[in-house]
Coordinates of C-alpha atoms in Angstrom, one line a residue:
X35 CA 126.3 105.7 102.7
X36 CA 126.6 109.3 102.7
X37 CA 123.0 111.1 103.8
X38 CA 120.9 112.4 101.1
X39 CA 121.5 115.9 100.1
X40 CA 118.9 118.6 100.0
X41 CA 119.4 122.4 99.2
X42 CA 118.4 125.0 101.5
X43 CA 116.3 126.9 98.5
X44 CA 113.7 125.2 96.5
X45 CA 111.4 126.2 94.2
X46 CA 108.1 127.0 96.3
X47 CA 106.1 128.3 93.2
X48 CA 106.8 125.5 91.5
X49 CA 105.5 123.0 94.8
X50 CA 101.9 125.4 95.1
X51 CA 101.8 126.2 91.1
X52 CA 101.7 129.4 90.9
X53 CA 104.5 131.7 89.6
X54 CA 106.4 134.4 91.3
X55 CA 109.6 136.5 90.4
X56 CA 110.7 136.3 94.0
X57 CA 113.2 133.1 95.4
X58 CA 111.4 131.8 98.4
X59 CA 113.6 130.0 101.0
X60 CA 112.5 126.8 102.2
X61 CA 113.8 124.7 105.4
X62 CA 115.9 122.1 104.5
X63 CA 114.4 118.6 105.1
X64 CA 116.2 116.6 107.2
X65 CA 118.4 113.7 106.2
X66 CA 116.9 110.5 105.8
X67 CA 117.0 107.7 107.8
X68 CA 117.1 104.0 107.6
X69 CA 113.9 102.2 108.4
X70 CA 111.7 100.4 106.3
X71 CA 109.4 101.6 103.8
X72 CA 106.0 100.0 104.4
X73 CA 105.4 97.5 101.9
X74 CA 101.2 97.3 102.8
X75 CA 98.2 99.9 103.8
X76 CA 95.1 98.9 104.1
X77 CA 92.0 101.5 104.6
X78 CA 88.6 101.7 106.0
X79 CA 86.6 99.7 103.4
X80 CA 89.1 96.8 104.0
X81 CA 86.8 95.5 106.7
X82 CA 83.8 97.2 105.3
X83 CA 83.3 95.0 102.4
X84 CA 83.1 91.0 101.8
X85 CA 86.1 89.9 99.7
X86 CA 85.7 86.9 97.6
X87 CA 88.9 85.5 95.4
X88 CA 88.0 85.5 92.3
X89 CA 88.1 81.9 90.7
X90 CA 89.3 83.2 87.1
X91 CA 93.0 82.8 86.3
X92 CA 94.9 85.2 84.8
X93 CA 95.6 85.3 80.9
X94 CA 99.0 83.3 79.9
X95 CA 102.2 85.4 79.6
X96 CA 101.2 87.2 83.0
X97 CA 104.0 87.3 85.4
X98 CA 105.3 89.3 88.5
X99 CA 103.1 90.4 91.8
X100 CA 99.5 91.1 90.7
X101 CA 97.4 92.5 93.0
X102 CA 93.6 93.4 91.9
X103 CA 90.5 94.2 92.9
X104 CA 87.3 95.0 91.6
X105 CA 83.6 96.2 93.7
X106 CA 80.2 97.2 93.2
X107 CA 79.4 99.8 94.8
X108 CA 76.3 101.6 96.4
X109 CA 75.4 104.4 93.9
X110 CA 74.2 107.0 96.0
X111 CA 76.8 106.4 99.0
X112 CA 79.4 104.7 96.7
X113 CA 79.9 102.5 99.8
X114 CA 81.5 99.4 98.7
X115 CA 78.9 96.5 98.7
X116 CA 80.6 93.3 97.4
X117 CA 84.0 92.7 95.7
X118 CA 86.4 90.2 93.8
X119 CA 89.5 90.2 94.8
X120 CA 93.2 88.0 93.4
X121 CA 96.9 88.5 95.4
X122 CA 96.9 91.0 98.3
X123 CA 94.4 94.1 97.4
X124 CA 96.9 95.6 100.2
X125 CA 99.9 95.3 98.6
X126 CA 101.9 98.9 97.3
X127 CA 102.1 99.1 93.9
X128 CA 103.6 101.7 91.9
X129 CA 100.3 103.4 89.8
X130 CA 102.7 104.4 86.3
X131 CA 100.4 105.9 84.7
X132 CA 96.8 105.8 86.1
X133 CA 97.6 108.4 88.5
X134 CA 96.3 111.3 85.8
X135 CA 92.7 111.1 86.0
X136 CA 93.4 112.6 89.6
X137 CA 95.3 115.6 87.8
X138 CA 93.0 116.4 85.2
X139 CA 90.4 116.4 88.0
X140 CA 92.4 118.6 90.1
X141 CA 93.1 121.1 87.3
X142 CA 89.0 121.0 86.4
X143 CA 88.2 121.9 89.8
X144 CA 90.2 125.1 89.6
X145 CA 88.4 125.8 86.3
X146 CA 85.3 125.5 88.3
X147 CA 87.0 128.4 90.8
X148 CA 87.6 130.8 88.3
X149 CA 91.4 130.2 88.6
X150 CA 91.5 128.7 85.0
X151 CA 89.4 128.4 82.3
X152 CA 89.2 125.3 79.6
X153 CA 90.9 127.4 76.7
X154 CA 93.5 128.8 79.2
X155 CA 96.9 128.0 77.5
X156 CA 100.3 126.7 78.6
X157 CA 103.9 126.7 76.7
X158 CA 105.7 123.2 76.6
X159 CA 109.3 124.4 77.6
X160 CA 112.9 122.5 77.7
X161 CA 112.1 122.6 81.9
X162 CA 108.2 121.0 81.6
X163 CA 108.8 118.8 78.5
X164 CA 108.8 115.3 79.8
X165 CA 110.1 111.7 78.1
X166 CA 108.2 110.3 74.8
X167 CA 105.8 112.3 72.5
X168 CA 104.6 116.0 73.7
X169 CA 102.4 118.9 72.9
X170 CA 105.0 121.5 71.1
X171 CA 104.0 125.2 71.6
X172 CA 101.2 126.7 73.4
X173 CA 98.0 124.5 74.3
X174 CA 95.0 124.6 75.8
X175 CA 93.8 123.6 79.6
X176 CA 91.1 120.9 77.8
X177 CA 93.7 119.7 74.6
X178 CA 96.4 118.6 77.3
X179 CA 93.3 117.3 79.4
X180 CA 92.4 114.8 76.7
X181 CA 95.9 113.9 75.7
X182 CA 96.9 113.4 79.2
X183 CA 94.1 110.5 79.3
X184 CA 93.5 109.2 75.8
X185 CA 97.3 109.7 74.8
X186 CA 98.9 109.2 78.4
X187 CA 101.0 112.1 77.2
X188 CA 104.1 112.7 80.5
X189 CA 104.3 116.3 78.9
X190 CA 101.0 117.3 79.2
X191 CA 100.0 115.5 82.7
X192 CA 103.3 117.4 84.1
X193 CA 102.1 120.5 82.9
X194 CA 98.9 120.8 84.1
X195 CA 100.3 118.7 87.6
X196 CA 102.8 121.7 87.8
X197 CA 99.7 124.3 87.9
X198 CA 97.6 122.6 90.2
X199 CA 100.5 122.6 92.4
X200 CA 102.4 119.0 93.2
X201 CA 102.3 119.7 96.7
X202 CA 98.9 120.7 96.4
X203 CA 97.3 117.5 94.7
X204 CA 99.4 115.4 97.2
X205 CA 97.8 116.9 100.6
X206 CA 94.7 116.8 98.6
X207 CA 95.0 112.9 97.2
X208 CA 96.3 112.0 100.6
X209 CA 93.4 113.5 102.6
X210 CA 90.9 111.3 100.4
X211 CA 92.9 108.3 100.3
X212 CA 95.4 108.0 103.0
X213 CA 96.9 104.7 101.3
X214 CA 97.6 106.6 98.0
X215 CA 100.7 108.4 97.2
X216 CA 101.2 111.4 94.3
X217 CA 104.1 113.7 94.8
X218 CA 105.9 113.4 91.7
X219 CA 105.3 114.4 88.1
X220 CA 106.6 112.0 85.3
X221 CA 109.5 113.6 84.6
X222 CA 110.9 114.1 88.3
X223 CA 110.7 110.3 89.1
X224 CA 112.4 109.7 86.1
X225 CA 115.2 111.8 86.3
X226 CA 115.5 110.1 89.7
X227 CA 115.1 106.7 88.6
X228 CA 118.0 107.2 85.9
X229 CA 120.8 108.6 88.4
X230 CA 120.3 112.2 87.3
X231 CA 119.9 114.0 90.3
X232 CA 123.0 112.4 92.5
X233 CA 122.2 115.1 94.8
X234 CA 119.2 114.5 95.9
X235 CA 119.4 110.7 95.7
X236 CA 122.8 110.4 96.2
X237 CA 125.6 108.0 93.9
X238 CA 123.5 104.9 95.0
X239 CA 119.8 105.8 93.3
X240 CA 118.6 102.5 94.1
X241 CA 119.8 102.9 98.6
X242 CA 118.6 106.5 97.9
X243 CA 115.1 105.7 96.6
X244 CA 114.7 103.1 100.1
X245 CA 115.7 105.9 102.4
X246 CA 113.1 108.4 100.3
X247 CA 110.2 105.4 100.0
X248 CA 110.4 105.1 104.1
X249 CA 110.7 109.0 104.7
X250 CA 107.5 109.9 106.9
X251 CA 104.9 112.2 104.5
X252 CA 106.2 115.6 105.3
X253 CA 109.4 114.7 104.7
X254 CA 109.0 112.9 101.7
X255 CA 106.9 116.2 100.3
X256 CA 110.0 118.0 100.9
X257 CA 112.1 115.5 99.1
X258 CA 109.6 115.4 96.2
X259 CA 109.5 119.0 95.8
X260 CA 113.4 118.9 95.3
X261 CA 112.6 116.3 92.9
X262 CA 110.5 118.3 90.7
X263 CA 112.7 121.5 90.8
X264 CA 116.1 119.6 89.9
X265 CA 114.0 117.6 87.0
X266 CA 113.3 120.6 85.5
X267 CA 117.0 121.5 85.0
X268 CA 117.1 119.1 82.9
X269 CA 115.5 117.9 79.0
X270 CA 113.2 115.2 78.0
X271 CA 115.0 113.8 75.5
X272 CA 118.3 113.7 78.7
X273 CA 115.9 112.0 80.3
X274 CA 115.0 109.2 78.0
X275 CA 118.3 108.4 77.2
X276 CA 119.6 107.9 80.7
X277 CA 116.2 106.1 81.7
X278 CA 117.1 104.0 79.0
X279 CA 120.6 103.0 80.0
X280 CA 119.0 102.6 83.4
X281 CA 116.5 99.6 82.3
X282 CA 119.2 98.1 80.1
X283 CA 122.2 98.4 82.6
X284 CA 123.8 97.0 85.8
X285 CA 122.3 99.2 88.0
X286 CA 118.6 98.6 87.8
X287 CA 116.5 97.3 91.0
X288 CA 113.4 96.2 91.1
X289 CA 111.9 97.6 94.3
X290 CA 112.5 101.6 92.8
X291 CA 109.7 101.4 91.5
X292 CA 107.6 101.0 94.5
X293 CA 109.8 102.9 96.8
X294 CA 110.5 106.3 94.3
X295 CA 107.6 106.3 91.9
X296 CA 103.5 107.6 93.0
X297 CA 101.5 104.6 94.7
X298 CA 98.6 103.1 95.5
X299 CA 97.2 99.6 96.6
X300 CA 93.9 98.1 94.5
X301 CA 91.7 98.5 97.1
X302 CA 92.3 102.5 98.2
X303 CA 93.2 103.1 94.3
X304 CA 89.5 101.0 93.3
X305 CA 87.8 103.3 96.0
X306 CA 89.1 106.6 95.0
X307 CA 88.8 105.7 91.5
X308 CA 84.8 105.3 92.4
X309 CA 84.6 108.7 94.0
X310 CA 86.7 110.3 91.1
X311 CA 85.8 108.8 87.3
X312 CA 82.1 110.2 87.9
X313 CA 83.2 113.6 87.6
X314 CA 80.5 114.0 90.8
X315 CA 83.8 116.5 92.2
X316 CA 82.7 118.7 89.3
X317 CA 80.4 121.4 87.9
X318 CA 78.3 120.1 85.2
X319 CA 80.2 121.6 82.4
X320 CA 83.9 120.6 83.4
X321 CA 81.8 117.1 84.5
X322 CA 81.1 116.6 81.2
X323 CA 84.4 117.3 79.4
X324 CA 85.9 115.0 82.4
X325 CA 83.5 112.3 81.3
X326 CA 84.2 112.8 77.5
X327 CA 88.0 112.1 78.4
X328 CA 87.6 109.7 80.7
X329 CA 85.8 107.5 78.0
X330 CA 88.7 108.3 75.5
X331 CA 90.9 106.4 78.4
X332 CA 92.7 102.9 77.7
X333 CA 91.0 100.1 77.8
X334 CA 87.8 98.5 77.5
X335 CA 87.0 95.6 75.3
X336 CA 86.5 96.1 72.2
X337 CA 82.8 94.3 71.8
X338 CA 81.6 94.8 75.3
X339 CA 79.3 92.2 76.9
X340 CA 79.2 94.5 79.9
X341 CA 76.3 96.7 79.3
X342 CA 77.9 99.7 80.0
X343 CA 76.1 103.3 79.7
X344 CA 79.9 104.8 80.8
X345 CA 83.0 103.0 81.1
X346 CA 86.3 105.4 82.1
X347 CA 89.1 104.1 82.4
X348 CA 93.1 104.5 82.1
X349 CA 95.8 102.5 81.3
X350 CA 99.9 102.4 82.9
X351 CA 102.9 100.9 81.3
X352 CA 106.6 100.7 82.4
X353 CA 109.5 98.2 82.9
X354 CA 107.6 95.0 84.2
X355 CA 104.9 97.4 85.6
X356 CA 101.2 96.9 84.0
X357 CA 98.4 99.0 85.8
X358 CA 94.2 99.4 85.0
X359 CA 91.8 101.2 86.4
X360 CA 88.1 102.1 85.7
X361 CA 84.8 103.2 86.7
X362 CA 81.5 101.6 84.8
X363 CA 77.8 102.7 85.3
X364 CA 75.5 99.8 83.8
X365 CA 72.5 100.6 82.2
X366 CA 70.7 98.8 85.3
X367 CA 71.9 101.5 87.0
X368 CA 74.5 99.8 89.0
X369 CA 78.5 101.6 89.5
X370 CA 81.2 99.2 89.0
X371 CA 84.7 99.9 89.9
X372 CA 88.2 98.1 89.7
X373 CA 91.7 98.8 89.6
X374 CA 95.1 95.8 88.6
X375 CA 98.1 96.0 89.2
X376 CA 100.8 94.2 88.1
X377 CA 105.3 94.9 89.1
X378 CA 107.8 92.3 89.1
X379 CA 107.1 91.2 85.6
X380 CA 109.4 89.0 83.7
X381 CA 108.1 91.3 80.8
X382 CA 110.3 93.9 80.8
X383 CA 110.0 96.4 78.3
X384 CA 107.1 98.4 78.3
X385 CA 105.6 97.8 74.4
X386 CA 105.8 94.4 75.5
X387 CA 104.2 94.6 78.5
X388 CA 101.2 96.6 76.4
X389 CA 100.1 93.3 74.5
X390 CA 99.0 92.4 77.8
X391 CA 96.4 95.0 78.2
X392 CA 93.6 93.5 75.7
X393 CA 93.5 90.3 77.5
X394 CA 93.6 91.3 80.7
X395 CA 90.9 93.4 79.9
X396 CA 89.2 90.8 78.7
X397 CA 89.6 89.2 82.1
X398 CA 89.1 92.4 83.9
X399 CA 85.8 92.2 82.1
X400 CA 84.6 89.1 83.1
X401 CA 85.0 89.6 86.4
X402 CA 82.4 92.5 86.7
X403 CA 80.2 90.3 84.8
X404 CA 80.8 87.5 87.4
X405 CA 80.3 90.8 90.3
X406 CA 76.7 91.5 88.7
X407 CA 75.9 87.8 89.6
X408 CA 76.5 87.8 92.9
X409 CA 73.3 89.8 94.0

């Protein structure tokens, strides 16, 4: 196979989020190489905390890897105290979309550093619109906030990912959860996944996306930031299309997912999802609004038996992916937190794989209940 291409000049405003007229040159990353792409991580609360396998099974129709686990945790030191686990909490997974809590956070926080304010606004363009439904025109910092969680809009999660800065929020993500990977927006992975940027992933997407999966971090940041700048040559709609004919056709593999696509195991993801859904990052106003969208997120039951003063939460779908993640604080004043994630499904399309998400909230549910019990 020929080595992965990568040209010299890339688009360095568009890695840090900001915006300049001038073309900064960047070194060019060095090929990749074969070696394997790691397939587990585990981090430092994986021998800090007493595992138990949960003793629920999963609702009927679920198939694939699943991987989940779910903790209490101490609510001053949001130390891990006790947890449920089902599969290998280990395990890589591809997040879809439950990654963009950690954007909006990230674009909150410069609102609390005068960089932005909540009614700062942004243009959707042909170069930032992503796949699906989107924000047309100018929008505000807060309005693609909440659609990014309570919509899972691509369009406006890239947007605001694209003024944080995608290098930026992966250096950042990475130095509080070294097991958890965010380096592209929506957009960029797709274009990737669907064979639309040959030059950077070569003829062979699926070979291509192995080599980039086991590329050391650096390098992989270099790659990504290619990524992003050759996605935005191109349009949504391109994009769906292609990503379309991908899922349907002869070429699709399995393991893309994991190797191309932002990552995560359940038991870093659960952790940093603890130290994150709180807003505790946050000044007390953009802490509220981040609370207020957080709550908007997908899913929680619809009756709860889980007495729950807040429940945040958010929801990922793709082709035989599935992924939850949330953060509770009980009324008894005890913090919850849990993340599942399911690949590998025989449920392939991604509507189909949504009529999954009430029941296994349902059982998501039931095992915090069974948590509570075990003090």
């Amino acid at each position: 196979m020929r080595p992965i291409l990568f040209p010299a000049i890339l688009a360095a405003a568009l890695l840090g989020g900001t915006c300049s007229g001038a073309t900064t040159i960047m070194p060019t990353p060095p090929s990749l190489t074969r070696s394997a792409a790691a397939s587990t991580c585990s981090g430092p609360s994986a021998a800090a905390v007493l595992s138990t396998p949960t003793r629920l099974p999963l609702p009927p129709g679920v198939t694939g890897r699943v991987s989940f686990f779910a903790a209490e945790y101490d609510p001053k030191t949001l130390r891990p105290l006790q947890a449920f686990t089902l599969g290998n909490p280990d395990d890589l997974h591809p997040l879809a979309s439950i990654f963009k809590p950690l954007v909006v956070q990230g674009v909150l926080q410069d609102v609390d550093a005068g960089k932005f304010r909540l009614n700062s606004t942004f243009t959707t363009t042909a170069a930032t619109r992503s796949i699906e439904d989107y924000p047309a025109g100018r929008n505000s910092l807060q309005v693609l906030a909440k659609r990014a969680i309570s919509l899972s809009d691509n369009t406006a999660s890239d947007i605001l990912h694209l003024a944080y800065g995608p290098e930026r929020l992966a250096r950042a993500v990475r130095q509080q959860s070294p097991c958890t990977s965010v380096l592209l927006t929506t957009k960029a992975w797709w274009a990737a996944q669907a064979g639309l940027i040959p030059d950077v992933m070569t003829a062979d997407t699926a070979a291509g996306s192995r080599l980039y999966g086991a590329q050391p971090f650096e390098q992989r940041l270099l790659t990504a930031g290619t990524l992003i700048a050759a996605s935005q040559k191109l349009t949504g709609p391109d994009v769906e299309r292609a990503l379309d004919a991908y899922f349907h056709g002869p070429t699709y593999a399995a393991d893309m997912e994991v190797n191309l696509q932002n990552t995560s195991t359940a038991r870093a993801y659960t952790d940093l999802m603890a130290r994150t859904l709180s807003g505790s990052a946050l000044k007390p106003a953009t802490r509220k609004v981040f609370r207020d969208i957080l709550a908007t997120g997908c899913c929680r039951p619809r009756t709860p038996k889980l007495n729950a003063r807040y429940w945040a939460a958010k929801a990922g779908s793709g082709w035989g992916i599935l992924t939850l993640t949330g953060y509770v604080e009980t009324g008894d004043g005890r913090v919850l937190a849990y993340t599942y994630l399911n690949d590998g499904s025989t449920t392939t399309d991604a509507e189909e794989m949504e009529k999954q998400i009430r029941p296994v909230v349902l059982w998501i549910e039931q095992n915090l209940l069974a948590l509570r019990t075990l003090r």
